[in-house]
PDB file of C-alpha atoms in Angstrom:
ATOM      1  CA  MET A 284     129.924 203.477 139.891  1.00  0.00           C
ATOM      2  CA  ASN A 285     126.491 202.103 139.016  1.00  0.00           C
ATOM      3  CA  ASP A 286     125.000 204.817 136.805  1.00  0.00           C
ATOM      4  CA  ILE A 287     123.334 204.929 133.398  1.00  0.00           C
ATOM      5  CA  ALA A 288     126.634 205.515 131.651  1.00  0.00           C
ATOM      6  CA  SER A 289     128.251 202.371 133.036  1.00  0.00           C
ATOM      7  CA  VAL A 290     125.393 199.846 133.014  1.00  0.00           C
ATOM      8  CA  PRO A 291     124.239 198.642 129.583  1.00  0.00           C
ATOM      9  CA  LEU A 292     120.471 198.581 129.118  1.00  0.00           C
ATOM     10  CA  ILE A 293     118.588 195.713 127.484  1.00  0.00           C
ATOM     11  CA  ALA A 294     115.663 197.055 125.441  1.00  0.00           C
ATOM     12  CA  SER A 295     113.172 194.354 126.485  1.00  0.00           C
ATOM     13  CA  GLU A 296     113.909 194.911 130.187  1.00  0.00           C
ATOM     14  CA  GLU A 297     113.428 198.661 129.749  1.00  0.00           C
ATOM     15  CA  VAL A 298     110.004 198.035 128.172  1.00  0.00           C
ATOM     16  CA  ARG A 299     108.866 195.760 131.028  1.00  0.00           C
ATOM     17  CA  LYS A 300     110.048 198.169 133.722  1.00  0.00           C
ATOM     18  CA  ASN A 301     108.317 201.177 132.204  1.00  0.00           C
ATOM     19  CA  PHE A 302     105.073 199.243 131.624  1.00  0.00           C
ATOM     20  CA  ARG A 303     105.006 198.275 135.307  1.00  0.00           C
ATOM     21  CA  ASN A 304     105.631 201.851 136.433  1.00  0.00           C
ATOM     22  CA  SER A 305     102.879 203.174 134.151  1.00  0.00           C
ATOM     23  CA  ILE A 306     100.356 200.714 135.612  1.00  0.00           C
ATOM     24  CA  ILE A 307     101.248 201.872 139.130  1.00  0.00           C
ATOM     25  CA  LEU A 308     100.752 205.529 138.193  1.00  0.00           C
ATOM     26  CA  ILE A 309      97.393 204.786 136.523  1.00  0.00           C
ATOM     27  CA  ALA A 310      96.303 202.975 139.695  1.00  0.00           C
ATOM     28  CA  VAL A 311      97.240 206.051 141.754  1.00  0.00           C
ATOM     29  CA  MET A 312      95.154 208.274 139.458  1.00  0.00           C
ATOM     30  CA  ALA A 313      92.167 205.908 139.660  1.00  0.00           C
ATOM     31  CA  ALA A 314      92.512 205.899 143.467  1.00  0.00           C
ATOM     32  CA  LEU A 315      92.340 209.710 143.465  1.00  0.00           C
ATOM     33  CA  VAL A 316      89.105 209.593 141.443  1.00  0.00           C
ATOM     34  CA  PHE A 317      87.713 207.044 143.918  1.00  0.00           C
ATOM     35  CA  GLY A 318      88.834 209.177 146.872  1.00  0.00           C
ATOM     36  CA  LEU A 319      87.119 212.329 145.589  1.00  0.00           C
ATOM     37  CA  SER A 320      83.943 210.346 144.878  1.00  0.00           C
ATOM     38  CA  TYR A 321      84.041 208.958 148.410  1.00  0.00           C
ATOM     39  CA  TYR A 322      84.345 212.415 149.987  1.00  0.00           C
ATOM     40  CA  ILE A 323      81.538 213.765 147.828  1.00  0.00           C
ATOM     41  CA  GLY A 324      79.422 210.958 149.248  1.00  0.00           C
ATOM     42  CA  LYS A 325      80.487 211.876 152.787  1.00  0.00           C
ATOM     43  CA  LEU A 326      79.448 215.499 152.239  1.00  0.00           C
ATOM     44  CA  VAL A 327      75.996 214.560 150.911  1.00  0.00           C
ATOM     45  CA  GLY A 328      75.545 211.956 153.609  1.00  0.00           C
ATOM     46  CA  ASP A 329      75.530 208.964 151.263  1.00  0.00           C
ATOM     47  CA  VAL A 330      78.825 207.345 150.260  1.00  0.00           C
ATOM     48  CA  GLY A 331      77.058 205.180 147.693  1.00  0.00           C
ATOM     49  CA  ALA A 332      75.669 208.277 145.975  1.00  0.00           C
ATOM     50  CA  GLY A 333      79.141 209.811 145.844  1.00  0.00           C
ATOM     51  CA  LEU A 334      80.615 206.705 144.250  1.00  0.00           C
ATOM     52  CA  LEU A 335      77.737 206.665 141.758  1.00  0.00           C
ATOM     53  CA  ILE A 336      78.468 210.286 140.817  1.00  0.00           C
ATOM     54  CA  GLY A 337      82.129 209.389 140.236  1.00  0.00           C
ATOM     55  CA  THR A 338      81.174 206.396 138.093  1.00  0.00           C
ATOM     56  CA  VAL A 339      78.743 208.425 135.963  1.00  0.00           C
ATOM     57  CA  VAL A 340      81.365 211.149 135.375  1.00  0.00           C
ATOM     58  CA  VAL A 341      83.966 208.602 134.226  1.00  0.00           C
ATOM     59  CA  VAL A 342      81.458 206.709 132.036  1.00  0.00           C
ATOM     60  CA  ILE A 343      80.505 209.942 130.252  1.00  0.00           C
ATOM     61  CA  VAL A 344      83.978 211.472 129.911  1.00  0.00           C
ATOM     62  CA  LEU A 345      85.917 208.374 128.790  1.00  0.00           C
ATOM     63  CA  PRO A 346      83.922 207.515 125.605  1.00  0.00           C
ATOM     64  CA  LEU A 347      83.847 211.165 124.535  1.00  0.00           C
ATOM     65  CA  GLN A 348      87.620 211.393 124.872  1.00  0.00           C
ATOM     66  CA  ILE A 349      88.207 208.165 122.943  1.00  0.00           C
ATOM     67  CA  LEU A 350      85.751 208.810 120.100  1.00  0.00           C
ATOM     68  CA  THR A 351      86.836 212.357 119.286  1.00  0.00           C
ATOM     69  CA  ALA A 352      90.603 212.250 119.874  1.00  0.00           C
ATOM     70  CA  LYS A 353      91.948 211.083 116.490  1.00  0.00           C
ATOM     71  CA  TRP A 354      90.055 213.444 114.222  1.00  0.00           C
ATOM     72  CA  ALA A 355      90.460 216.379 116.580  1.00  0.00           C
ATOM     73  CA  ILE A 356      94.235 215.870 116.518  1.00  0.00           C
ATOM     74  CA  LEU A 357      94.373 215.651 112.712  1.00  0.00           C
ATOM     75  CA  ALA A 358      92.285 218.809 112.422  1.00  0.00           C
ATOM     76  CA  MET A 359      94.533 220.692 114.863  1.00  0.00           C
ATOM     77  CA  THR A 360      97.743 219.667 113.062  1.00  0.00           C
ATOM     78  CA  ARG A 361      96.284 219.909 109.512  1.00  0.00           C
ATOM     79  CA  GLY A 362      97.702 216.474 108.783  1.00  0.00           C
ATOM     80  CA  ARG A 363      97.210 214.954 105.332  1.00  0.00           C
ATOM     81  CA  ALA A 364      97.784 211.452 103.998  1.00  0.00           C
ATOM     82  CA  ALA A 365     101.294 210.799 102.660  1.00  0.00           C
ATOM     83  CA  ASP A 366     101.654 210.985  98.880  1.00  0.00           C
ATOM     84  CA  PRO A 367     103.401 207.903  97.401  1.00  0.00           C
ATOM     85  CA  ASP A 368     104.293 209.955  94.315  1.00  0.00           C
ATOM     86  CA  ASP A 369     106.477 212.254  96.418  1.00  0.00           C
ATOM     87  CA  LEU A 370     109.984 210.751  96.745  1.00  0.00           C
ATOM     88  CA  ARG A 371     110.566 211.744 100.373  1.00  0.00           C
ATOM     89  CA  GLU A 372     107.110 210.672 101.469  1.00  0.00           C
ATOM     90  CA  ARG A 373     107.427 207.385  99.573  1.00  0.00           C
ATOM     91  CA  ARG A 374     110.663 206.749 101.498  1.00  0.00           C
ATOM     92  CA  ALA A 375     108.771 207.162 104.785  1.00  0.00           C
ATOM     93  CA  LEU A 376     105.948 204.887 103.555  1.00  0.00           C
ATOM     94  CA  HIS A 377     108.452 202.124 102.760  1.00  0.00           C
ATOM     95  CA  ILE A 378     110.052 202.512 106.189  1.00  0.00           C
ATOM     96  CA  ILE A 379     106.778 202.303 108.119  1.00  0.00           C
ATOM     97  CA  SER A 380     105.704 199.292 106.056  1.00  0.00           C
ATOM     98  CA  GLY A 381     108.898 197.430 106.901  1.00  0.00           C
ATOM     99  CA  LEU A 382     108.671 198.342 110.595  1.00  0.00           C
ATOM    100  CA  ALA A 383     105.065 197.133 110.747  1.00  0.00           C
ATOM    101  CA  VAL A 384     106.210 193.734 109.479  1.00  0.00           C
ATOM    102  CA  SER A 385     109.102 193.641 111.969  1.00  0.00           C
ATOM    103  CA  ALA A 386     106.741 194.567 114.806  1.00  0.00           C
ATOM    104  CA  GLY A 387     104.245 191.863 113.838  1.00  0.00           C
ATOM    105  CA  LEU A 388     101.405 194.330 113.272  1.00  0.00           C
ATOM    106  CA  LYS A 389      98.456 192.969 111.310  1.00  0.00           C
ATOM    107  CA  ARG A 390      98.004 196.310 109.567  1.00  0.00           C
ATOM    108  CA  THR A 391     100.490 198.960 108.494  1.00  0.00           C
ATOM    109  CA  PRO A 392      99.665 202.229 110.257  1.00  0.00           C
ATOM    110  CA  ASP A 393      98.608 205.087 107.992  1.00  0.00           C
ATOM    111  CA  LEU A 394     101.168 207.823 107.474  1.00  0.00           C
ATOM    112  CA  TYR A 395     100.230 211.508 107.672  1.00  0.00           C
ATOM    113  CA  ILE A 396     102.305 214.578 106.905  1.00  0.00           C
ATOM    114  CA  VAL A 397     102.082 217.656 109.123  1.00  0.00           C
ATOM    115  CA  PRO A 398     102.966 220.841 107.161  1.00  0.00           C
ATOM    116  CA  SER A 399     105.477 222.184 109.683  1.00  0.00           C
ATOM    117  CA  ARG A 400     109.144 223.027 109.209  1.00  0.00           C
ATOM    118  CA  VAL A 401     109.858 221.791 112.764  1.00  0.00           C
ATOM    119  CA  PRO A 402     111.321 218.238 112.780  1.00  0.00           C
ATOM    120  CA  ASN A 403     108.933 216.140 114.853  1.00  0.00           C
ATOM    121  CA  ALA A 404     106.553 213.168 114.832  1.00  0.00           C
ATOM    122  CA  PHE A 405     103.743 211.531 116.799  1.00  0.00           C
ATOM    123  CA  ALA A 406     101.452 208.493 116.725  1.00  0.00           C
ATOM    124  CA  SER A 407      97.711 208.367 117.327  1.00  0.00           C
ATOM    125  CA  GLY A 408      94.736 206.033 117.106  1.00  0.00           C
ATOM    126  CA  MET A 409      93.211 203.721 119.709  1.00  0.00           C
ATOM    127  CA  GLY A 410      94.554 200.463 118.318  1.00  0.00           C
ATOM    128  CA  GLU A 411      95.990 198.712 115.269  1.00  0.00           C
ATOM    129  CA  SER A 412      92.768 199.135 113.304  1.00  0.00           C
ATOM    130  CA  ASP A 413      92.945 202.937 113.252  1.00  0.00           C
ATOM    131  CA  ALA A 414      96.545 203.695 114.262  1.00  0.00           C
ATOM    132  CA  PHE A 415      98.570 206.199 112.305  1.00  0.00           C
ATOM    133  CA  VAL A 416     101.938 207.922 112.444  1.00  0.00           C
ATOM    134  CA  ALA A 417     102.358 211.596 111.590  1.00  0.00           C
ATOM    135  CA  VAL A 418     105.678 213.153 110.670  1.00  0.00           C
ATOM    136  CA  THR A 419     106.382 216.778 109.898  1.00  0.00           C
ATOM    137  CA  GLN A 420     107.745 218.067 106.625  1.00  0.00           C
ATOM    138  CA  GLY A 421     110.732 219.326 108.577  1.00  0.00           C
ATOM    139  CA  LEU A 422     111.505 215.797 109.772  1.00  0.00           C
ATOM    140  CA  LEU A 423     111.443 214.414 106.214  1.00  0.00           C
ATOM    141  CA  ASP A 424     113.744 217.190 105.053  1.00  0.00           C
ATOM    142  CA  MET A 425     116.268 216.871 107.889  1.00  0.00           C
ATOM    143  CA  MET A 426     116.697 213.134 108.534  1.00  0.00           C
ATOM    144  CA  ASP A 427     118.656 210.506 106.657  1.00  0.00           C
ATOM    145  CA  ASP A 428     117.140 207.024 106.227  1.00  0.00           C
ATOM    146  CA  GLN A 429     118.483 205.544 109.489  1.00  0.00           C
ATOM    147  CA  GLU A 430     117.385 208.554 111.524  1.00  0.00           C
ATOM    148  CA  LEU A 431     113.925 208.587 109.934  1.00  0.00           C
ATOM    149  CA  GLU A 432     113.599 204.863 110.589  1.00  0.00           C
ATOM    150  CA  GLY A 433     114.521 205.406 114.247  1.00  0.00           C
ATOM    151  CA  VAL A 434     111.896 208.113 114.703  1.00  0.00           C
ATOM    152  CA  ILE A 435     109.138 206.127 112.989  1.00  0.00           C
ATOM    153  CA  ALA A 436     110.130 203.006 114.963  1.00  0.00           C
ATOM    154  CA  HIS A 437     109.710 205.016 118.165  1.00  0.00           C
ATOM    155  CA  GLU A 438     106.180 205.949 117.104  1.00  0.00           C
ATOM    156  CA  VAL A 439     105.411 202.355 116.114  1.00  0.00           C
ATOM    157  CA  GLY A 440     106.532 201.459 119.643  1.00  0.00           C
ATOM    158  CA  HIS A 441     103.755 203.666 121.003  1.00  0.00           C
ATOM    159  CA  ILE A 442     101.266 201.816 118.800  1.00  0.00           C
ATOM    160  CA  ILE A 443     102.523 198.394 119.934  1.00  0.00           C
ATOM    161  CA  HIS A 444     102.094 199.393 123.583  1.00  0.00           C
ATOM    162  CA  ARG A 445      98.718 201.039 122.948  1.00  0.00           C
ATOM    163  CA  ASP A 446     100.154 204.196 124.458  1.00  0.00           C
ATOM    164  CA  ILE A 447      97.599 206.345 122.679  1.00  0.00           C
ATOM    165  CA  MET A 448      94.799 204.474 124.408  1.00  0.00           C
ATOM    166  CA  LEU A 449      96.716 204.824 127.674  1.00  0.00           C
ATOM    167  CA  ASN A 450      97.162 208.546 127.073  1.00  0.00           C
ATOM    168  CA  GLN A 451      93.463 209.026 126.355  1.00  0.00           C
ATOM    169  CA  LEU A 452      92.644 207.073 129.519  1.00  0.00           C
ATOM    170  CA  VAL A 453      94.934 209.379 131.483  1.00  0.00           C
ATOM    171  CA  VAL A 454      93.372 212.504 129.940  1.00  0.00           C
ATOM    172  CA  ALA A 455      89.880 211.156 130.684  1.00  0.00           C
ATOM    173  CA  LEU A 456      90.830 210.371 134.303  1.00  0.00           C
ATOM    174  CA  ILE A 457      92.289 213.864 134.728  1.00  0.00           C
ATOM    175  CA  SER A 458      89.093 215.377 133.279  1.00  0.00           C
ATOM    176  CA  ALA A 459      87.007 213.255 135.645  1.00  0.00           C
ATOM    177  CA  LEU A 460      89.284 214.238 138.514  1.00  0.00           C
ATOM    178  CA  LEU A 461      88.781 217.943 137.784  1.00  0.00           C
ATOM    179  CA  ILE A 462      85.003 217.577 137.427  1.00  0.00           C
ATOM    180  CA  LEU A 463      84.774 215.726 140.744  1.00  0.00           C
ATOM    181  CA  ALA A 464      87.095 218.264 142.383  1.00  0.00           C
ATOM    182  CA  PHE A 465      84.775 221.047 141.186  1.00  0.00           C
ATOM    183  CA  ILE A 466      81.729 219.237 142.611  1.00  0.00           C
ATOM    184  CA  LEU A 467      83.540 218.651 145.911  1.00  0.00           C
ATOM    185  CA  GLU A 468      84.645 222.280 146.036  1.00  0.00           C
ATOM    186  CA  ARG A 469      81.098 223.575 145.489  1.00  0.00           C
ATOM    187  CA  LEU A 470      79.643 221.208 148.088  1.00  0.00           C
ATOM    188  CA  SER A 471      82.365 222.126 150.574  1.00  0.00           C
ATOM    189  CA  VAL A 472      81.801 225.861 150.117  1.00  0.00           C
ATOM    190  CA  MET A 473      78.037 225.467 150.477  1.00  0.00           C
ATOM    191  CA  GLN A 474      78.447 223.441 153.637  1.00  0.00           C
ATOM    192  CA  MET A 475      81.027 225.818 155.098  1.00  0.00           C
ATOM    193  CA  PHE A 476      78.801 228.864 154.567  1.00  0.00           C
ATOM    194  CA  SER A 477      75.901 226.974 156.085  1.00  0.00           C
ATOM    195  CA  ASP A 478      78.005 226.071 159.133  1.00  0.00           C
ATOM    196  CA  ARG A 479      79.276 229.640 159.379  1.00  0.00           C
ATOM    197  CA  ARG A 480      75.752 231.040 159.600  1.00  0.00           C
ATOM    198  CA  ARG A 481      74.832 228.457 162.180  1.00  0.00           C
ATOM    199  CA  ASP A 482      77.945 228.978 164.300  1.00  0.00           C
ATOM    200  CA  ARG A 483      78.310 232.746 163.867  1.00  0.00           C
ATOM    201  CA  ASP A 484      77.560 233.355 167.510  1.00  0.00           C
ATOM    202  CA  SER A 485      79.713 230.536 168.818  1.00  0.00           C
ATOM    203  CA  GLY A 486      83.068 232.180 168.038  1.00  0.00           C
ATOM    204  CA  THR A 487      84.120 229.561 165.450  1.00  0.00           C
ATOM    205  CA  GLY A 488      83.513 231.726 162.397  1.00  0.00           C
ATOM    206  CA  ALA A 489      87.225 232.247 161.720  1.00  0.00           C
ATOM    207  CA  ILE A 490      87.872 228.503 161.745  1.00  0.00           C
ATOM    208  CA  VAL A 491      84.982 227.863 159.395  1.00  0.00           C
ATOM    209  CA  LEU A 492      86.264 230.594 157.056  1.00  0.00           C
ATOM    210  CA  ALA A 493      89.733 229.005 157.040  1.00  0.00           C
ATOM    211  CA  VAL A 494      88.225 225.632 156.145  1.00  0.00           C
ATOM    212  CA  CYS A 495      86.179 227.327 153.420  1.00  0.00           C
ATOM    213  CA  LEU A 496      89.326 228.845 151.908  1.00  0.00           C
ATOM    214  CA  LEU A 497      90.981 225.431 152.060  1.00  0.00           C
ATOM    215  CA  ALA A 498      88.039 223.972 150.128  1.00  0.00           C
ATOM    216  CA  LEU A 499      88.738 226.451 147.334  1.00  0.00           C
ATOM    217  CA  LEU A 500      92.177 224.847 146.901  1.00  0.00           C
ATOM    218  CA  ILE A 501      90.738 221.405 146.144  1.00  0.00           C
ATOM    219  CA  ARG A 502      90.495 221.968 142.381  1.00  0.00           C
ATOM    220  CA  PRO A 503      93.944 223.538 141.779  1.00  0.00           C
ATOM    221  CA  ILE A 504      95.550 220.845 143.939  1.00  0.00           C
ATOM    222  CA  ALA A 505      93.716 218.110 142.001  1.00  0.00           C
ATOM    223  CA  ALA A 506      94.796 219.720 138.704  1.00  0.00           C
ATOM    224  CA  LEU A 507      98.424 219.856 139.843  1.00  0.00           C
ATOM    225  CA  ILE A 508      98.434 216.230 141.023  1.00  0.00           C
ATOM    226  CA  GLY A 509      96.770 215.083 137.791  1.00  0.00           C
ATOM    227  CA  SER A 510      99.281 216.978 135.656  1.00  0.00           C
ATOM    228  CA  LEU A 511     102.257 215.607 137.595  1.00  0.00           C
ATOM    229  CA  LEU A 512     100.963 212.044 137.229  1.00  0.00           C
ATOM    230  CA  GLN A 513     100.370 212.561 133.501  1.00  0.00           C
ATOM    231  CA  MET A 514     103.921 213.834 133.106  1.00  0.00           C
ATOM    232  CA  ALA A 515     105.312 210.855 134.996  1.00  0.00           C
ATOM    233  CA  ILE A 516     103.343 208.393 132.838  1.00  0.00           C
ATOM    234  CA  SER A 517     104.343 210.154 129.603  1.00  0.00           C
ATOM    235  CA  ARG A 518     108.017 210.064 130.571  1.00  0.00           C
ATOM    236  CA  GLN A 519     107.835 206.328 131.295  1.00  0.00           C
ATOM    237  CA  ARG A 520     106.225 205.637 127.915  1.00  0.00           C
ATOM    238  CA  GLU A 521     108.871 207.653 126.035  1.00  0.00           C
ATOM    239  CA  TYR A 522     111.662 205.527 127.483  1.00  0.00           C
ATOM    240  CA  ALA A 523     109.748 202.364 126.576  1.00  0.00           C
ATOM    241  CA  ALA A 524     109.134 203.534 122.984  1.00  0.00           C
ATOM    242  CA  ASP A 525     112.830 204.398 122.624  1.00  0.00           C
ATOM    243  CA  ALA A 526     113.666 200.853 123.721  1.00  0.00           C
ATOM    244  CA  VAL A 527     111.227 199.364 121.182  1.00  0.00           C
ATOM    245  CA  ALA A 528     112.821 201.449 118.426  1.00  0.00           C
ATOM    246  CA  VAL A 529     116.213 199.925 119.248  1.00  0.00           C
ATOM    247  CA  ARG A 530     114.697 196.460 119.178  1.00  0.00           C
ATOM    248  CA  LEU A 531     112.899 196.970 115.847  1.00  0.00           C
ATOM    249  CA  CYS A 532     115.835 198.627 114.094  1.00  0.00           C
ATOM    250  CA  SER A 533     118.537 196.492 115.749  1.00  0.00           C
ATOM    251  CA  TYR A 534     120.447 199.748 115.844  1.00  0.00           C
ATOM    252  CA  ASN A 535     120.470 202.483 118.460  1.00  0.00           C
ATOM    253  CA  GLU A 536     122.357 205.292 116.729  1.00  0.00           C
ATOM    254  CA  GLY A 537     119.637 206.131 114.186  1.00  0.00           C
ATOM    255  CA  LEU A 538     117.156 207.326 116.829  1.00  0.00           C
ATOM    256  CA  ALA A 539     119.903 208.795 119.014  1.00  0.00           C
ATOM    257  CA  SER A 540     121.189 210.888 116.123  1.00  0.00           C
ATOM    258  CA  ALA A 541     117.650 211.934 115.158  1.00  0.00           C
ATOM    259  CA  LEU A 542     116.914 213.068 118.722  1.00  0.00           C
ATOM    260  CA  ALA A 543     120.132 215.083 118.738  1.00  0.00           C
ATOM    261  CA  LYS A 544     118.964 216.920 115.604  1.00  0.00           C
ATOM    262  CA  ILE A 545     115.405 217.367 116.911  1.00  0.00           C
ATOM    263  CA  GLY A 546     116.702 218.592 120.261  1.00  0.00           C
ATOM    264  CA  GLY A 547     118.891 221.154 118.521  1.00  0.00           C
ATOM    265  CA  ILE A 548     115.897 223.497 118.552  1.00  0.00           C
ATOM    266  CA  LYS A 549     115.865 224.626 122.185  1.00  0.00           C
ATOM    267  CA  GLN A 550     112.690 226.668 122.051  1.00  0.00           C
ATOM    268  CA  TYR A 551     109.732 226.790 119.675  1.00  0.00           C
ATOM    269  CA  SER A 552     108.366 230.127 118.502  1.00  0.00           C
ATOM    270  CA  LYS A 553     104.634 230.800 118.554  1.00  0.00           C
ATOM    271  CA  ALA A 554     104.540 230.053 114.822  1.00  0.00           C
ATOM    272  CA  ASP A 555     106.307 226.722 115.451  1.00  0.00           C
ATOM    273  CA  ASN A 556     103.816 225.840 118.197  1.00  0.00           C
ATOM    274  CA  ASP A 557     100.875 226.705 115.980  1.00  0.00           C
ATOM    275  CA  SER A 558     102.257 224.645 113.085  1.00  0.00           C
ATOM    276  CA  LEU A 559     102.361 221.599 115.385  1.00  0.00           C
ATOM    277  CA  GLY A 560      98.797 222.065 116.599  1.00  0.00           C
ATOM    278  CA  GLY A 561      99.595 224.014 119.765  1.00  0.00           C
ATOM    279  CA  SER A 562     101.256 223.269 123.086  1.00  0.00           C
ATOM    280  CA  ASN A 563      98.258 221.190 124.201  1.00  0.00           C
ATOM    281  CA  LEU A 564      99.580 218.413 121.952  1.00  0.00           C
ATOM    282  CA  ALA A 565     103.111 218.615 123.384  1.00  0.00           C
ATOM    283  CA  GLY A 566     102.847 215.238 125.126  1.00  0.00           C
ATOM    284  CA  MET A 567     102.126 213.441 121.841  1.00  0.00           C
ATOM    285  CA  TYR A 568     105.271 214.486 119.992  1.00  0.00           C
ATOM    286  CA  ILE A 569     108.570 212.647 120.192  1.00  0.00           C
ATOM    287  CA  HIS A 570     110.063 215.791 121.752  1.00  0.00           C
ATOM    288  CA  PHE A 571     108.686 219.178 122.724  1.00  0.00           C
ATOM    289  CA  PRO A 572     111.019 221.688 124.373  1.00  0.00           C
ATOM    290  CA  GLY A 573     109.858 223.297 127.596  1.00  0.00           C
ATOM    291  CA  GLY A 574     110.531 223.504 131.324  1.00  0.00           C
ATOM    292  CA  GLU A 575     112.201 220.360 132.635  1.00  0.00           C
ATOM    293  CA  LEU A 576     110.055 220.172 135.793  1.00  0.00           C
ATOM    294  CA  PHE A 577     106.710 220.278 133.993  1.00  0.00           C
ATOM    295  CA  SER A 578     107.746 218.566 130.765  1.00  0.00           C
ATOM    296  CA  THR A 579     105.873 215.487 129.551  1.00  0.00           C
ATOM    297  CA  HIS A 580     109.169 214.117 128.194  1.00  0.00           C
ATOM    298  CA  PRO A 581     112.426 213.143 129.868  1.00  0.00           C
ATOM    299  CA  PRO A 582     115.407 215.411 129.099  1.00  0.00           C
ATOM    300  CA  ILE A 583     116.428 214.663 125.533  1.00  0.00           C
ATOM    301  CA  GLU A 584     120.106 214.455 126.557  1.00  0.00           C
ATOM    302  CA  LYS A 585     119.240 211.671 128.997  1.00  0.00           C
ATOM    303  CA  ARG A 586     117.272 209.801 126.333  1.00  0.00           C
ATOM    304  CA  ILE A 587     120.201 210.005 123.919  1.00  0.00           C
ATOM    305  CA  GLU A 588     122.586 208.780 126.618  1.00  0.00           C
ATOM    306  CA  ARG A 589     120.337 205.827 127.427  1.00  0.00           C
ATOM    307  CA  LEU A 590     119.894 204.981 123.740  1.00  0.00           C
ATOM    308  CA  ARG A 591     123.646 204.938 123.077  1.00  0.00           C
ATOM    309  CA  ASN A 592     124.064 202.566 125.998  1.00  0.00           C
ATOM    310  CA  MET A 593     121.239 200.227 124.934  1.00  0.00           C
ATOM    311  CA  TYR A 594     121.303 197.053 122.899  1.00  0.00           C
TER     312      TYR A 594
END
């Protein structure tokens, strides 16, 4: 039987496979942006103009997303710099320093503490120069040294792979997709009503109305497709970061045990959500409970199973 429980996983192979899959999904999202731009051009009678509109939207949205992301996230989570005079925080600072050396990073990522009782962690920043890891107070209180090292190694894995930059690219592409879908929807509705007035006496009004209603579905369909692609990309990157953690720690049980503890909380209360910055940041955390179908993370049980079968 050739399943995950019987086939050992090699961490480096897992990283390569998930990187390849993420690139494919990004290409699909970029193709959707191109496709909407093309159809906007068709509606206005100039394909070149449509492609120019798509380019302008992406050029405006992408820098805004990149430049504001880090500080917006810190403000939402109320993160503060770790205090080396605090014993538990000093322990985490020593761990991240050692992992940075093991990972070959030129700079040790900053460490921030999120004042939440929920055990969790995330990484942010666009590259090594401004990367940081944030851990919650609950994580520091709950984890032993090996478990804490596993969690921080997972987040360092995201930094190594520039997953934060990838995530911001995905968010920017989804934003561009929704803007273009809105433009296409408005143009479609305008054209449909124009055609309806022109063809009112020809008996095709019902058909035109049906097409008009279909045009109104463009934006929700684009939003759904964008969200599904974002979830797929996020899931791939979580597996890859888990694999990097095993490679950096040379030990799989630390992260596996930490995930088991983190996953012990099956549902977050509203207060828990608020303490983590809200559900909009769910995709950034190492785990965030929610519906399996629309979750940005793979099932935590599956991640633990893969980790315990990885070397």
